[in-house]
Amino acid sequence: QAERFVEIGKGKGIRVAPLSSSDMREMYQVISGLEVAAVALLTRRRPSRDDLAELVDETRRMEAAIVADDVDAWGEADERFHRALMRLSGNRKLHEVGCQMRDFVLRAHRVALRLQTPDYRTASTANHAKLIEALLAPEHAFATDAHYNQRLRGEEALVGVVEKYRINSL
């Protein structure tokens, strides 16, 4: 309740607090900051392809979901990818806080994802694969810049579609 994730009404029970598009945008910005920090931390560790196997597997699942036209499977693989990215940073607090933020925005993310086109999912999947390659490159500034730009595009696409359809709260 203190974090405004739930509302407790006297004699009315507990409900999950609704998210407006501006709430959603702010949450995406927090998540983006944490993920960019995760990418920077991960690249400093100079991961091998084996270290990133979980990210590779989730990207493959995203590709398979596109072929199967399964939006739910794509969204689940995408969610696992981002949570793994934060965990692989090696910073437990970053992972913990990042997952809390992702938990809170997850229902809004799922709705926004359903409003997106297959082209969005295809482009996003390609960007996930590019991030993996950037994480393996010797120059980590490229990975952090590329991921930051991808997060901005994702924020605009997902929040933008909620605003386009005038969905007031999720």
Coordinates of C-alpha atoms in Angstrom, one line a residue:
Q1 CA 0.0 0.0 0.0
A2 CA 2.8 2.4 0.8
E3 CA 4.3 1.8 -2.6
R4 CA 0.8 2.4 -4.2
F5 CA 0.7 -1.1 -5.7
V6 CA -2.6 -1.9 -3.9
E7 CA -5.4 0.1 -2.5
I8 CA -7.0 -1.0 0.8
G9 CA -10.5 0.4 1.3
K10 CA -12.1 0.4 4.7
G11 CA -14.7 -2.3 4.6
K12 CA -14.1 -2.7 0.8
G13 CA -11.2 -5.1 0.7
I14 CA -8.0 -4.8 -1.3
R15 CA -7.6 -4.2 -5.0
V16 CA -4.6 -3.8 -7.3
A17 CA -4.1 -0.1 -8.0
P18 CA -4.9 0.8 -11.6
L19 CA -2.2 2.1 -13.9
S20 CA -2.6 5.2 -16.1
S21 CA -0.6 5.6 -19.2
S22 CA 1.6 8.2 -17.4
D23 CA 2.1 5.7 -14.5
M24 CA 3.0 3.1 -17.1
R25 CA 5.5 5.5 -18.8
E26 CA 7.2 6.3 -15.4
M27 CA 7.5 2.6 -14.6
Y28 CA 9.0 1.8 -18.0
Q29 CA 11.5 4.6 -17.4
V30 CA 12.6 3.2 -14.1
I31 CA 12.8 -0.3 -15.6
S32 CA 14.9 1.1 -18.5
G33 CA 17.3 2.8 -16.1
L34 CA 17.8 -0.5 -14.2
E35 CA 18.2 -2.5 -17.4
V36 CA 20.8 -0.2 -18.8
A37 CA 22.7 -0.4 -15.6
A38 CA 22.4 -4.2 -15.8
V39 CA 23.8 -4.2 -19.3
A40 CA 26.7 -2.1 -18.2
L41 CA 27.5 -4.3 -15.3
L42 CA 27.1 -7.5 -17.4
T43 CA 29.4 -6.2 -20.1
R44 CA 32.1 -5.3 -17.6
R45 CA 32.1 -9.0 -16.6
R46 CA 32.9 -9.9 -20.3
P47 CA 30.4 -12.7 -20.6
S48 CA 30.8 -15.7 -22.8
R49 CA 28.1 -17.0 -25.1
D50 CA 27.6 -19.8 -22.6
D51 CA 27.0 -17.1 -19.9
L52 CA 24.2 -15.7 -22.0
A53 CA 22.6 -19.0 -23.0
E54 CA 19.4 -18.2 -21.1
L55 CA 19.1 -14.9 -23.1
V56 CA 19.7 -16.9 -26.4
D57 CA 17.1 -19.5 -25.4
E58 CA 14.5 -16.9 -24.7
T59 CA 15.2 -15.1 -27.9
R60 CA 14.7 -18.4 -29.8
R61 CA 11.4 -18.9 -27.9
M62 CA 10.4 -15.4 -29.1
E63 CA 11.2 -16.3 -32.7
A64 CA 9.2 -19.5 -32.4
A65 CA 6.3 -17.6 -30.9
I66 CA 6.3 -15.2 -33.9
V67 CA 6.2 -18.2 -36.3
A68 CA 3.3 -19.7 -34.3
D69 CA 1.6 -16.3 -34.0
D70 CA 1.4 -16.8 -30.2
V71 CA 1.4 -13.4 -28.5
D72 CA 1.2 -14.9 -25.0
A73 CA 4.3 -17.2 -25.6
W74 CA 6.2 -14.2 -27.1
G75 CA 5.3 -12.1 -24.1
E76 CA 6.3 -14.8 -21.6
A77 CA 9.7 -15.3 -23.3
D78 CA 10.3 -11.5 -23.5
E79 CA 9.5 -11.2 -19.8
R80 CA 11.9 -14.1 -18.9
F81 CA 14.6 -12.5 -21.1
H82 CA 14.4 -9.1 -19.3
R83 CA 14.4 -10.7 -15.8
A84 CA 17.4 -12.9 -16.7
L85 CA 19.2 -9.8 -18.1
M86 CA 18.8 -8.1 -14.7
R87 CA 19.8 -11.3 -12.8
L88 CA 22.9 -11.7 -15.0
S89 CA 24.1 -8.3 -14.0
G90 CA 25.3 -9.8 -10.8
N91 CA 23.6 -7.1 -8.7
R92 CA 21.0 -8.8 -6.5
K93 CA 19.3 -5.5 -5.5
L94 CA 19.1 -4.3 -9.1
H95 CA 17.5 -7.7 -10.0
E96 CA 15.1 -7.6 -7.0
V97 CA 13.9 -4.0 -7.6
G98 CA 13.7 -4.5 -11.3
C99 CA 11.5 -7.6 -10.9
Q100 CA 9.3 -5.7 -8.5
M101 CA 8.8 -3.0 -11.1
R102 CA 8.2 -5.5 -13.8
D103 CA 5.7 -7.3 -11.6
F104 CA 3.7 -4.1 -11.1
V105 CA 3.6 -3.1 -14.8
L106 CA 3.2 -6.7 -16.1
R107 CA -0.6 -6.6 -16.6
A108 CA -0.4 -3.3 -18.4
H109 CA 2.5 -4.6 -20.5
R110 CA 0.4 -7.6 -21.6
V111 CA -2.5 -5.5 -22.7
A112 CA -0.2 -3.1 -24.6
L113 CA 1.6 -6.1 -26.2
R114 CA -1.7 -7.4 -27.5
L115 CA -2.4 -4.1 -29.2
Q116 CA 0.9 -4.2 -31.0
T117 CA 1.5 -5.5 -34.5
P118 CA 3.4 -8.7 -35.5
D119 CA 6.0 -6.3 -37.0
Y120 CA 6.6 -4.8 -33.6
R121 CA 7.3 -8.3 -32.1
T122 CA 9.6 -9.2 -35.0
A123 CA 11.6 -6.0 -34.7
S124 CA 11.8 -6.3 -30.9
T125 CA 13.0 -9.9 -31.2
A126 CA 15.7 -8.9 -33.6
N127 CA 16.8 -6.2 -31.2
H128 CA 17.0 -8.8 -28.4
A129 CA 19.4 -10.8 -30.6
K130 CA 21.4 -7.7 -31.4
L131 CA 21.7 -7.0 -27.6
I132 CA 23.2 -10.5 -27.1
E133 CA 25.8 -9.8 -29.8
A134 CA 26.6 -6.4 -28.3
L135 CA 27.0 -8.0 -24.8
L136 CA 29.7 -10.2 -26.3
A137 CA 31.5 -7.3 -28.0
P138 CA 34.6 -5.8 -26.4
E139 CA 33.2 -2.3 -26.3
H140 CA 30.4 -2.2 -23.7
A141 CA 29.3 1.4 -24.4
F142 CA 27.7 0.2 -27.6
A143 CA 25.6 -2.4 -25.7
T144 CA 24.4 0.2 -23.1
D145 CA 23.6 2.8 -25.8
A146 CA 21.8 0.2 -28.0
H147 CA 19.8 -1.1 -25.1
Y148 CA 18.8 2.4 -23.9
N149 CA 17.6 3.3 -27.4
Q150 CA 15.7 0.0 -27.6
R151 CA 14.0 0.7 -24.3
L152 CA 13.0 4.2 -25.5
R153 CA 11.4 2.6 -28.6
G154 CA 9.7 0.0 -26.6
E155 CA 8.3 2.6 -24.1
E156 CA 7.0 4.7 -26.9
A157 CA 5.5 1.8 -28.8
L158 CA 3.8 0.2 -25.7
V159 CA 2.7 3.4 -23.9
G160 CA 1.9 5.0 -27.2
V161 CA -0.6 2.3 -28.2
V162 CA -2.3 2.6 -24.8
E163 CA -2.6 6.4 -25.4
K164 CA -3.7 5.9 -29.0
Y165 CA -6.6 3.8 -27.9
R166 CA -7.4 6.1 -25.0
I167 CA -7.2 3.4 -22.4
N168 CA -7.3 5.4 -19.2
S169 CA -6.2 2.8 -16.8
L170 CA -5.0 -0.8 -16.7

